[in-house]
mmCIF file of C-alpha atoms in Angstrom:
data_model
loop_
_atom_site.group_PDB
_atom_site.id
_atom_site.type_symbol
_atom_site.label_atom_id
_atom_site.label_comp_id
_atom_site.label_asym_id
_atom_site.label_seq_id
_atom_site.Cartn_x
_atom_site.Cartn_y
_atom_site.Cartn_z
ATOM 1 C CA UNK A 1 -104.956 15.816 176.342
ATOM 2 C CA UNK A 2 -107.285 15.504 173.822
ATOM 3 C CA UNK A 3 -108.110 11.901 172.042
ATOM 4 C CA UNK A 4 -107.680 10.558 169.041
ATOM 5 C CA UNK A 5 -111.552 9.882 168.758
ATOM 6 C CA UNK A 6 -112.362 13.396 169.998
ATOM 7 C CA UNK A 7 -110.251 14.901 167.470
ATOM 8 C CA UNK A 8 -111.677 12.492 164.526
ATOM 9 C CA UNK A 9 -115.024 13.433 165.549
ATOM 10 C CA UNK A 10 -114.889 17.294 165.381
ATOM 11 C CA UNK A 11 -112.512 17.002 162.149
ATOM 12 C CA UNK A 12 -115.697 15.142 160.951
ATOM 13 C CA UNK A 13 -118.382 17.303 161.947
ATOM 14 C CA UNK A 14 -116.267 20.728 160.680
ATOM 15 C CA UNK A 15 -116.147 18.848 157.359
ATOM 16 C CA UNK A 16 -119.731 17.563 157.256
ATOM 17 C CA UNK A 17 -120.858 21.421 159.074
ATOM 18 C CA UNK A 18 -118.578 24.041 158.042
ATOM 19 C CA UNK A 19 -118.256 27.012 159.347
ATOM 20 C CA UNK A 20 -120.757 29.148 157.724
ATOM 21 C CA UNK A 21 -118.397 32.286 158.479
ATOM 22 C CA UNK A 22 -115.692 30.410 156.179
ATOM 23 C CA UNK A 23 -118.115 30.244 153.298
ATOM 24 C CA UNK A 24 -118.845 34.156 153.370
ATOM 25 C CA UNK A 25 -116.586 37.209 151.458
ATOM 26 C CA UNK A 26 -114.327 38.678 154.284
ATOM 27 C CA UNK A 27 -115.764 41.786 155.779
ATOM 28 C CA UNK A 28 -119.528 40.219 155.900
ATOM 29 C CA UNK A 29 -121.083 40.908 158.721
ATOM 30 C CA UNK A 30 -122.568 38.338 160.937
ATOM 31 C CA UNK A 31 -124.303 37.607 164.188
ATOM 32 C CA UNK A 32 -122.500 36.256 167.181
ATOM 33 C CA UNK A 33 -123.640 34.408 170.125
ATOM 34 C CA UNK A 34 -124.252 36.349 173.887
ATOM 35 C CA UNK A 35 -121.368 35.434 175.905
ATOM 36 C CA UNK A 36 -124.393 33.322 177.900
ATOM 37 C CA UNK A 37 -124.985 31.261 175.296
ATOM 38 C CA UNK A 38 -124.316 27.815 175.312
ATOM 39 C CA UNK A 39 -121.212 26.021 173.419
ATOM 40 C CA UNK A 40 -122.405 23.396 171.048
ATOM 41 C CA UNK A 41 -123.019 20.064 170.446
ATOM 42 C CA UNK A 42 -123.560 18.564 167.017
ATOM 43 C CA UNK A 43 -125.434 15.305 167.141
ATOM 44 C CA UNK A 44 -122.983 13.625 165.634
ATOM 45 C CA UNK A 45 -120.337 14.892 168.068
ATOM 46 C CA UNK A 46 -121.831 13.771 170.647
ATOM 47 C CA UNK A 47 -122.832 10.779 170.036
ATOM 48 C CA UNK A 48 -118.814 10.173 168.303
ATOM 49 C CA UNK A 49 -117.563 11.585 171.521
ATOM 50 C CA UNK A 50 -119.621 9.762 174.232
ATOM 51 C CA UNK A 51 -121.328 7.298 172.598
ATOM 52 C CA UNK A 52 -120.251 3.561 172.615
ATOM 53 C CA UNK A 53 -121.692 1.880 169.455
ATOM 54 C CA UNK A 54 -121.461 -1.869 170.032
ATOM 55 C CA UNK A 55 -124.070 -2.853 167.696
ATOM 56 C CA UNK A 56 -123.985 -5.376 164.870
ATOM 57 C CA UNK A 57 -122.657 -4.388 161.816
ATOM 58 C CA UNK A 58 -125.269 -6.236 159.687
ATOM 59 C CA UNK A 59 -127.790 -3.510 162.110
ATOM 60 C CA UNK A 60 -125.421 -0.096 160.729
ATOM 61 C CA UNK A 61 -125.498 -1.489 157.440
ATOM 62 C CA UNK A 62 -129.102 -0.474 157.280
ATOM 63 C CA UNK A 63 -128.558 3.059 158.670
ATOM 64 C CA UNK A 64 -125.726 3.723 156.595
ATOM 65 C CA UNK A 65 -127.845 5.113 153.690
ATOM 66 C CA UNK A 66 -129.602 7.432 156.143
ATOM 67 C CA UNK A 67 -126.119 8.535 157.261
ATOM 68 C CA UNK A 68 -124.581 9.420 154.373
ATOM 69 C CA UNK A 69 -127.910 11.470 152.927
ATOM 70 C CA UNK A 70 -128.089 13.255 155.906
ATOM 71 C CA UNK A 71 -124.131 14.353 156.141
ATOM 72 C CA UNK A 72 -124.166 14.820 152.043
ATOM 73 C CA UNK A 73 -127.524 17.585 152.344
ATOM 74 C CA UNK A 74 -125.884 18.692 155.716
ATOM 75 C CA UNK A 75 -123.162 20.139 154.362
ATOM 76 C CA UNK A 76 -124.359 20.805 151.027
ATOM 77 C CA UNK A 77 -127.021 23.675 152.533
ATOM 78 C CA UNK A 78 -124.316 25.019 154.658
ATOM 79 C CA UNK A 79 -122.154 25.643 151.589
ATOM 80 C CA UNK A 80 -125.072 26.893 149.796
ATOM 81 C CA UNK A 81 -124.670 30.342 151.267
ATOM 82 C CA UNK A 82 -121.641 31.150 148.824
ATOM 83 C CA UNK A 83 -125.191 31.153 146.524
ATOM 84 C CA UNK A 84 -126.620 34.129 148.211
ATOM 85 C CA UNK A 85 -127.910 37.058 146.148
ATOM 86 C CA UNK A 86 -125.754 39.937 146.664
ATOM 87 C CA UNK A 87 -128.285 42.516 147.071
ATOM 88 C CA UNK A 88 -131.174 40.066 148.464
ATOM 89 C CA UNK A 89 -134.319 41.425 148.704
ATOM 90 C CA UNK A 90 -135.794 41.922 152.230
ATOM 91 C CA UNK A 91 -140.139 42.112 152.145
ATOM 92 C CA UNK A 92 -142.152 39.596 151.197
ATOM 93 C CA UNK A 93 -145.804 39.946 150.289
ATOM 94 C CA UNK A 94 -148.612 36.860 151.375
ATOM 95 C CA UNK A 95 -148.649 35.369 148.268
ATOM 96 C CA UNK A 96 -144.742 34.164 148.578
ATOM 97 C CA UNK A 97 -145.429 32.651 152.106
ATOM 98 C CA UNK A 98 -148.679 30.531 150.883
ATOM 99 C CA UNK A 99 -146.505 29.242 148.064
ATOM 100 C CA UNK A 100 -143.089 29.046 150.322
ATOM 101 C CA UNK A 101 -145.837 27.062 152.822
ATOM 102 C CA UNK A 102 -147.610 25.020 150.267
ATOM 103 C CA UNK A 103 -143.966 23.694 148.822
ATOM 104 C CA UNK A 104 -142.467 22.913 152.157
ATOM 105 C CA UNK A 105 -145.831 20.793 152.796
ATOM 106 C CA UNK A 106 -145.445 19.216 149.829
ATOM 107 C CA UNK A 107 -141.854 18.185 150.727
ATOM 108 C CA UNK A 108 -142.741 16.584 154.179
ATOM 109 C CA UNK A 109 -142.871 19.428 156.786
ATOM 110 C CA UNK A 110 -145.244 19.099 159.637
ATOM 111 C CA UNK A 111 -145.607 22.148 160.482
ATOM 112 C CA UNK A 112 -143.946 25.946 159.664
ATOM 113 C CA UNK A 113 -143.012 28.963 162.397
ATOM 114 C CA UNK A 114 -141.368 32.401 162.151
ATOM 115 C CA UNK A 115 -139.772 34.164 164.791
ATOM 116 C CA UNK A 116 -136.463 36.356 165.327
ATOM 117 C CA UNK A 117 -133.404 34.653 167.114
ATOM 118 C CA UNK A 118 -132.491 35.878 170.299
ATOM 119 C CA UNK A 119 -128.176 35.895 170.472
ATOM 120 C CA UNK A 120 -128.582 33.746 173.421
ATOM 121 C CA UNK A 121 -129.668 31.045 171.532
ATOM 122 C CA UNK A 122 -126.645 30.837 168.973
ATOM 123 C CA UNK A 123 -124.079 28.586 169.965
ATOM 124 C CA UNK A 124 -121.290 29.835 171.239
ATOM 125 C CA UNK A 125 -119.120 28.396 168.543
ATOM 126 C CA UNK A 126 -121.512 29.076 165.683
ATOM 127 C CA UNK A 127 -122.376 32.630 163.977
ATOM 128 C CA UNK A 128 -125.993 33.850 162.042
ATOM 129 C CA UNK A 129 -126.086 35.444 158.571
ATOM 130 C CA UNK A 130 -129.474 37.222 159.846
ATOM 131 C CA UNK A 131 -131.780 37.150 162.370
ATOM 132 C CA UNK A 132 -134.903 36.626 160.572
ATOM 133 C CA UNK A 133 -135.599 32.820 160.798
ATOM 134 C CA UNK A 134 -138.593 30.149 158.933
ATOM 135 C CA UNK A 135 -138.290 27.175 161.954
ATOM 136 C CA UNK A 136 -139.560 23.762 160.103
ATOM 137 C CA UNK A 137 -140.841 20.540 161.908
ATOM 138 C CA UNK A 138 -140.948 17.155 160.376
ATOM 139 C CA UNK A 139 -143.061 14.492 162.311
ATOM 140 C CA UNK A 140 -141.277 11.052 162.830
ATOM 141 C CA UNK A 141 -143.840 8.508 162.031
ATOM 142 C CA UNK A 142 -145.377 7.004 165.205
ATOM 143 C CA UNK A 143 -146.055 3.586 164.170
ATOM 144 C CA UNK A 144 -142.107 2.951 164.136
ATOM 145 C CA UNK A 145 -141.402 4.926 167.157
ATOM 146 C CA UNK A 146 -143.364 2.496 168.961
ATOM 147 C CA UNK A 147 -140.645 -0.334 168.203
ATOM 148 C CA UNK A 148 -137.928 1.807 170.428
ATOM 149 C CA UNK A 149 -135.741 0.408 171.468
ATOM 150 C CA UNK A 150 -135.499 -1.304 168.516
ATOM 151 C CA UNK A 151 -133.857 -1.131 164.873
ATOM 152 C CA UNK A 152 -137.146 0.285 163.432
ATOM 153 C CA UNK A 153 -137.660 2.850 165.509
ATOM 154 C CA UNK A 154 -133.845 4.094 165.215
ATOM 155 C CA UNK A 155 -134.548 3.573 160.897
ATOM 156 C CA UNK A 156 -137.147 6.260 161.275
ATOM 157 C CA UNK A 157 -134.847 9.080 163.645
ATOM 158 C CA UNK A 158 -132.201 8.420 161.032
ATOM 159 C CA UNK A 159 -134.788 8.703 158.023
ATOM 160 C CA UNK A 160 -136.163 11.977 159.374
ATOM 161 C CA UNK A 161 -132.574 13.412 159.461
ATOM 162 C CA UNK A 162 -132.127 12.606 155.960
ATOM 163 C CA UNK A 163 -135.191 13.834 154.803
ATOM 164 C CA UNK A 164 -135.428 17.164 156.648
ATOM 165 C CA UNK A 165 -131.234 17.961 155.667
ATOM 166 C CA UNK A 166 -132.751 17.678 152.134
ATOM 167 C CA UNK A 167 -135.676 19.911 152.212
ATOM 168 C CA UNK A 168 -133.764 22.391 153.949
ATOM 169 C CA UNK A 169 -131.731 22.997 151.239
ATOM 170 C CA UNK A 170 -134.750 22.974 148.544
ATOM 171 C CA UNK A 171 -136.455 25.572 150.892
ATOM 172 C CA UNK A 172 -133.487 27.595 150.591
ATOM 173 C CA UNK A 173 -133.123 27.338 146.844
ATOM 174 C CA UNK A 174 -137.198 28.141 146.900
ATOM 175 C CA UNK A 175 -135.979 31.468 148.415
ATOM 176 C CA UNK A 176 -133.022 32.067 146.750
ATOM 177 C CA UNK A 177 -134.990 31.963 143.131
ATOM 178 C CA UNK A 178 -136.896 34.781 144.374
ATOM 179 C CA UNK A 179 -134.126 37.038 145.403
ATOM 180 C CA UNK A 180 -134.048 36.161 148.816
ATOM 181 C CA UNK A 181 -130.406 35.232 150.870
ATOM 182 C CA UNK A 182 -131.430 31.776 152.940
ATOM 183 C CA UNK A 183 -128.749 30.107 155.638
ATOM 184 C CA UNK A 184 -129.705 26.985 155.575
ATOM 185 C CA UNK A 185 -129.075 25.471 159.596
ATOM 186 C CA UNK A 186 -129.825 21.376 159.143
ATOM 187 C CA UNK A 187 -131.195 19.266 161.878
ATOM 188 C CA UNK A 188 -128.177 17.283 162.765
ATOM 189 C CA UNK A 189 -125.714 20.453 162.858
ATOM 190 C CA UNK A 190 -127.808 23.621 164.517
ATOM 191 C CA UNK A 191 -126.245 27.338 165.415
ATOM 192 C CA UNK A 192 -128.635 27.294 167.404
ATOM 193 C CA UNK A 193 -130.712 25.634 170.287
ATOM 194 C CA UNK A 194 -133.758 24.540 167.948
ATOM 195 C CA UNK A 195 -135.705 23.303 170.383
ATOM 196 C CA UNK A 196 -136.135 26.867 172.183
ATOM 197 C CA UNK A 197 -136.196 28.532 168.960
ATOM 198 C CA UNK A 198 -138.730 26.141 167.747
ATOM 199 C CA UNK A 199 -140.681 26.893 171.213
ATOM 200 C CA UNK A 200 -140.431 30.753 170.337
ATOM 201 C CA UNK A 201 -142.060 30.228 167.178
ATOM 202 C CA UNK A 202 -145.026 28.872 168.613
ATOM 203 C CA UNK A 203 -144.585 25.583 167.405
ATOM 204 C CA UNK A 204 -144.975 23.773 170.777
ATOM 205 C CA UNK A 205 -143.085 23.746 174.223
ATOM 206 C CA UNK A 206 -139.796 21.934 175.513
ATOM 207 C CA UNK A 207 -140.771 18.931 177.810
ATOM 208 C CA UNK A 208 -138.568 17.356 180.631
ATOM 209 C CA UNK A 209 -136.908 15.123 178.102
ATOM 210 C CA UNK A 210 -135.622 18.349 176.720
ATOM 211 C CA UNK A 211 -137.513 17.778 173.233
ATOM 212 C CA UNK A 212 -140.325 20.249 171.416
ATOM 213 C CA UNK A 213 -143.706 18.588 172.208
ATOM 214 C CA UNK A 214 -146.368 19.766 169.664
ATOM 215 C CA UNK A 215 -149.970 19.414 168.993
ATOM 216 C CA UNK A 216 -149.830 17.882 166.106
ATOM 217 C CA UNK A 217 -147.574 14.737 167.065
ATOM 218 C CA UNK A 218 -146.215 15.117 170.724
ATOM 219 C CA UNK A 219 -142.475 15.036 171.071
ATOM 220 C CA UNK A 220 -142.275 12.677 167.811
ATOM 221 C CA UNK A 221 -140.534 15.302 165.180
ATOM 222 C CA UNK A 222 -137.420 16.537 164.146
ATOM 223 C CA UNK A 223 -136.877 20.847 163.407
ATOM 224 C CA UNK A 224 -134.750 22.532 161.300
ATOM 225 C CA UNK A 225 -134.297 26.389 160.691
ATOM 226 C CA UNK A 226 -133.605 28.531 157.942
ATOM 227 C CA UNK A 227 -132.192 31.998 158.926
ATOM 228 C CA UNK A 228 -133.026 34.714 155.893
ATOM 229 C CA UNK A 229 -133.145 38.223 154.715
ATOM 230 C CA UNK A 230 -136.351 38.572 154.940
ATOM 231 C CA UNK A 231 -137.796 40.900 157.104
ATOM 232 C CA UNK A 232 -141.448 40.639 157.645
ATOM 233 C CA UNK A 233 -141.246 36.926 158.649
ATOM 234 C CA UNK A 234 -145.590 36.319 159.874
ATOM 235 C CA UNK A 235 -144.190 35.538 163.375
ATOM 236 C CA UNK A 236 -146.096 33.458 165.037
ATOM 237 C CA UNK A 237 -144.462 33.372 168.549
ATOM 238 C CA UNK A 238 -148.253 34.690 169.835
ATOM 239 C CA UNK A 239 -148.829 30.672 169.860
ATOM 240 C CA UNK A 240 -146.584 29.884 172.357
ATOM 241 C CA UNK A 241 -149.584 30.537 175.457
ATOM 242 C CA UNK A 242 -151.153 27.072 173.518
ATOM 243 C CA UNK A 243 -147.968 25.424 175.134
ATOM 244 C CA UNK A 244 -147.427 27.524 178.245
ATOM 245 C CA UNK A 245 -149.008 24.645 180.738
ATOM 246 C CA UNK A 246 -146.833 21.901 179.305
ATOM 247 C CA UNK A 247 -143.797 22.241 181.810
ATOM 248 C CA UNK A 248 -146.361 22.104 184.969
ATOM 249 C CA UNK A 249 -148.092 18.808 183.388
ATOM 250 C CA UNK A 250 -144.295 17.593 183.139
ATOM 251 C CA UNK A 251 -143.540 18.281 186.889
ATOM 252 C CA UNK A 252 -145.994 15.708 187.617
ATOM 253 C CA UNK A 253 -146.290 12.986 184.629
ATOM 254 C CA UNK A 254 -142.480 12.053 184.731
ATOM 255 C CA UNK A 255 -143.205 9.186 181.892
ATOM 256 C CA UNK A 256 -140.237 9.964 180.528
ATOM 257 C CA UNK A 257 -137.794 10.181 183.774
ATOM 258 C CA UNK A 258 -138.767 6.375 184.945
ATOM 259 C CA UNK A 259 -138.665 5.212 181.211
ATOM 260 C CA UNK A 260 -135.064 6.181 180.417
ATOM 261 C CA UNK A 261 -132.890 3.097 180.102
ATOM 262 C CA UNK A 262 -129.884 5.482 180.250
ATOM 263 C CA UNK A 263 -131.029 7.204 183.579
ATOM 264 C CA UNK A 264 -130.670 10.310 181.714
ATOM 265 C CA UNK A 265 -133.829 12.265 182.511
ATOM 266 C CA UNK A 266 -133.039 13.887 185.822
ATOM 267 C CA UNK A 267 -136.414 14.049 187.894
ATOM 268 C CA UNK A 268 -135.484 17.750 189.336
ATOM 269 C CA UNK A 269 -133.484 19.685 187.282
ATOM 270 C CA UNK A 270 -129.686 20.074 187.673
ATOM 271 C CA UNK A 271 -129.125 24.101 188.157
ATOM 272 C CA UNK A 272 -125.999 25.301 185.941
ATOM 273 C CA UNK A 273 -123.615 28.176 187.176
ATOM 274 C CA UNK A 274 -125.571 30.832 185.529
ATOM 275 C CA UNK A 275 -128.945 29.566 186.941
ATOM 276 C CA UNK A 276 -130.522 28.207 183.736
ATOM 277 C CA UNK A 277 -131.562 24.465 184.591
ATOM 278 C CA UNK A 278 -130.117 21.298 182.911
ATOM 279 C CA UNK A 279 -133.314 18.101 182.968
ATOM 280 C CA UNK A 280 -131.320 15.638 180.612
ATOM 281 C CA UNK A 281 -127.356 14.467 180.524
ATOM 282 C CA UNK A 282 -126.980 14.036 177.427
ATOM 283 C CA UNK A 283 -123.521 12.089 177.442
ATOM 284 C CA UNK A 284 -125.213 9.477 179.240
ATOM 285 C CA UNK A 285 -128.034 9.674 176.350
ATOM 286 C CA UNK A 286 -125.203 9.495 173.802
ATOM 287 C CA UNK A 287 -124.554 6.242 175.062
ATOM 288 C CA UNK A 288 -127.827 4.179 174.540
ATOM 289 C CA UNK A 289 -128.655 6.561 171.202
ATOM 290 C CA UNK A 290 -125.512 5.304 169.773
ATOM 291 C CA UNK A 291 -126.025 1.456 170.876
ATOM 292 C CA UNK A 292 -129.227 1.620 169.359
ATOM 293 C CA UNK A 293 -128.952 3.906 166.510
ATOM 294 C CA UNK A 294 -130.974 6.175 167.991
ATOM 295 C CA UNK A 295 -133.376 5.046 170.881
ATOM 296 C CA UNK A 296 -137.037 7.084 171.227
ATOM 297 C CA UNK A 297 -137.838 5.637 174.311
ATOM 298 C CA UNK A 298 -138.260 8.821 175.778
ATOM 299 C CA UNK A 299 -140.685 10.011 172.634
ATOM 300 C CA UNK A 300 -142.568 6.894 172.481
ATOM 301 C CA UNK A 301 -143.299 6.627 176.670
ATOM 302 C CA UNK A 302 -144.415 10.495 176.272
ATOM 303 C CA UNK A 303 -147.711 10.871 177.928
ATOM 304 C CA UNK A 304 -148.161 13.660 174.375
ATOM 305 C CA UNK A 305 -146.918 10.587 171.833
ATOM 306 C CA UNK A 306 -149.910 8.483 173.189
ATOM 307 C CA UNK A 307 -152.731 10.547 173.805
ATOM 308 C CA UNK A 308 -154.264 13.350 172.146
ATOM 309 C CA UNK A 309 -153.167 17.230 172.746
ATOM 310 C CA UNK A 310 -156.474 18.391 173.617
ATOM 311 C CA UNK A 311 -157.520 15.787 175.579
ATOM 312 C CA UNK A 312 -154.529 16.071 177.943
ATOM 313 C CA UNK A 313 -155.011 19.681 178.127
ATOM 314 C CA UNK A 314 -158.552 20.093 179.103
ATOM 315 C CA UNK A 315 -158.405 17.290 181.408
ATOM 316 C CA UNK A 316 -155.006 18.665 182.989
ATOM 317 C CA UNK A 317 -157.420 21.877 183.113
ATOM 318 C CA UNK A 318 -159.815 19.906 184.952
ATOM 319 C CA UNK A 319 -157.503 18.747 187.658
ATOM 320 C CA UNK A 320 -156.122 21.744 188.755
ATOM 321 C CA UNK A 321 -159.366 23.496 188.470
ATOM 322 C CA UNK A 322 -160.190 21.274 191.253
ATOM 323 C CA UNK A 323 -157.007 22.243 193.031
ATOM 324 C CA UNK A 324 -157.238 25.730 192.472
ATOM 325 C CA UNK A 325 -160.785 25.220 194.382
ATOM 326 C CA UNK A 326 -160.153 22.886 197.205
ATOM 327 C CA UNK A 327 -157.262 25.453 197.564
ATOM 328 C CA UNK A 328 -159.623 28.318 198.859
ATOM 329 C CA UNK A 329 -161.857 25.989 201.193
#
C-alpha cells in the first residue's frame, strides 16, 4: 500500500510539475518515451520519498526562499506552453542564436548546447512537445561548495535551482516573442535524463557520481533544457570527443566513491535488467541531501572541482601514454 507521505509527495510534485500533456489542446501531438526509458524521479520526489530531513528548523528557514522560487518558476514555465504560437516558426538564422546566447549569458548561464533528444531519454512518465532542444548549464559557485557538508554549501544547490527555474522561463519568453513554440523543462522537474542529454550536447561527460563534469567548472553546475520548434538548432554534440576520456580517468580516481558519507557511490557499477549500469543509489543519496539541504560532497571531493580541466587531461594523457608503451615492451 502506498503511504501517506508517498502520496503527499507526488500530489506535490504534479502540482508544482504538471503534466505538460494536460496544458496542450487535445489532439496535439507529442513525443513519448521508448519503452527502455527510464521512469522518473523529480528531485523533490525523491528526496520527499526517501529522504529523512531532521535538520533544524532555524537551518530550513533559510532555504525556504530558495524553495518556494524554485517551485513558483517550476511550474510557471511548465504552464507557459498554453503560450505557444500556434503556427510557430521553425528556422532560425545566426543572428537570433548570438542574441538568444548573449541574453541567456546575461541571465547567469554557464554555458549553452543544442542537440536532438533521443526517446530513450524521456522519462517514462513524461512526454516532449518537440525534439529540437537548447540544453543550459548554470555553474554553482565553488567557494560555497567547498563548505559541504555544510549549510552554505546546501544555500548555493538551492540558489542555483531558483535561479536557473527562472531563466528558463525568460529564455522561453525570449523565443516565444520571436514566433518560436519553447517547452520549458526546469532543473528540479526534467522529462528527461539531463545529465545524458547535457552529455549529448557536448557540454561535458557524466562522471561516476552520475553528474555532468565540464570544462568550465567540473561537476559544480546545475542544467536545464528547453525543447522548441526550431529546427536548425547549431548542434554541438561534435564536442562530446573533448569528454570521451572522462569515464576511464573515473575508473581509477574514485574521489568521489570513498568521499560519500551516504555510501552511495558504488565503486563498480550495479548492472540493471536491461544491461545499462546503475554507479549511484540515489535513495540512499536522498537521505544525507535531505539532512543537509543538499550535500556536494561528492562535487566538492571531485578530482575536476579542484584542479583544472586541461591539466588533468594532458597529464591523464601522459600516464597512459606510458602504459600504452610499457604495454608493447
Amino acid at each position: 500500500m502506498t503511504s501517506l507521505k508517498v502520496k503527499l509527495a507526488r500530489k506535490f510534485v504534479s502540482f508544482v510539475l504538471p503534466d505538460v500533456r494536460k496544458l496542450v489542446p487535445p489532439g496535439t501531438q507529442v513525443i513519448e518515451p521508448s519503452p527502455s526509458s527510464f521512469d522518473g524521479r523529480t528531485v523533490p520526489e525523491v528526496v520527499a520519498i526517501h529522504g529523512r530531513p531532521g535538520i533544524h528548523i532555524l537551518k530550513m528557514l533559510v532555504i525556504i526562499p530558495y524553495l518556494i522560487k524554485t517551485a513558483y518558476y517550476a511550474r510557471k514555465s511548465i504552464k507557459s506552453v498554453r503560450k505557444n504560437p500556434k503556427n510557430p516558426k521553425r528556422v532560425a538564422d545566426e543572428e537570433f542564436f548570438r542574441e538568444l546566447e548573449a541574453y541567456a549569458k546575461e541571465l547567469g548561464v554557464s554555458a549553452i548546447g543544442y542537440t536532438e533528444v533521443p526517446v530513450e531519454y524521456i522519462f517514462k512518465n513524461r512526454a516532449l512537445l518537440f525534439k529540437n532542444a537548447i540544453v543550459l548549464l548554470m555553474d554553482m559557485r565553488k567557494e560555497r561548495i567547498e563548505k559541504a557538508l555544510g549549510l552554505v554549501a546546501g544555500m548555493e544547490v538551492w540558489r542555483t535551482y531558483a535561479e536557473l527555474s527562472k531563466v528558463v522561463y525568460k529564455l522561453s519568453e525570449f523565443l516565444r516573442e520571436r514566433g518560436y513554440a519553447a517547452q520549458p523543462d526546469p532543473p528540479i522537474g526534467g522529462s528527461t535524463n539531463f545529465p545524458l542529454l547535457a552529455q549529448k550536447a557536448g557540454l561535458g561527460y557524466i562522471g561516476k557520481h552520475s553528474l555532468l563534469i565540464s570544462e568550465r567548472n567540473g561537476p559544480s553546475q546545475r542544467i536545464a533544457a528547453i525543447y522548441t520548434s526550431i529546427e536548425n538548432l547549431p548542434h554541438t554534440d561534435d564536442r562530446v570527443d573533448l569528454y570521451s576520456w572522462i569515464p576511464e580517468f573515473c575508473e581509477v580516481c574514485n574521489r568521489c566513491v570513498s568521499a560519500c558519507p551516504a555510501n552511495a557511490i558504488y565503486l563498480k557499477p550495479k548492472i540493471l535488467e536491461d544491461g545499462r549500469k546503475q554507479y549511484v543509489d540515489y535513495k540512499k543519496c536522498a537521505v544525507v541531501f535531505s539532512k543537509t539541504l543538499g550535500c556536494g560532497i561528492c562535487i566538492k571531493e571531485c578530482t575536476f572541482f579542484k584542479g583544472e580541466f586541461f591539466r588533468i587531461k594532458k597529464a591523464y594523457e601522459k600516464i597512459s601514454s606510458r602504459k600504452t608503451q610499457q604495454s608493447f615492451k
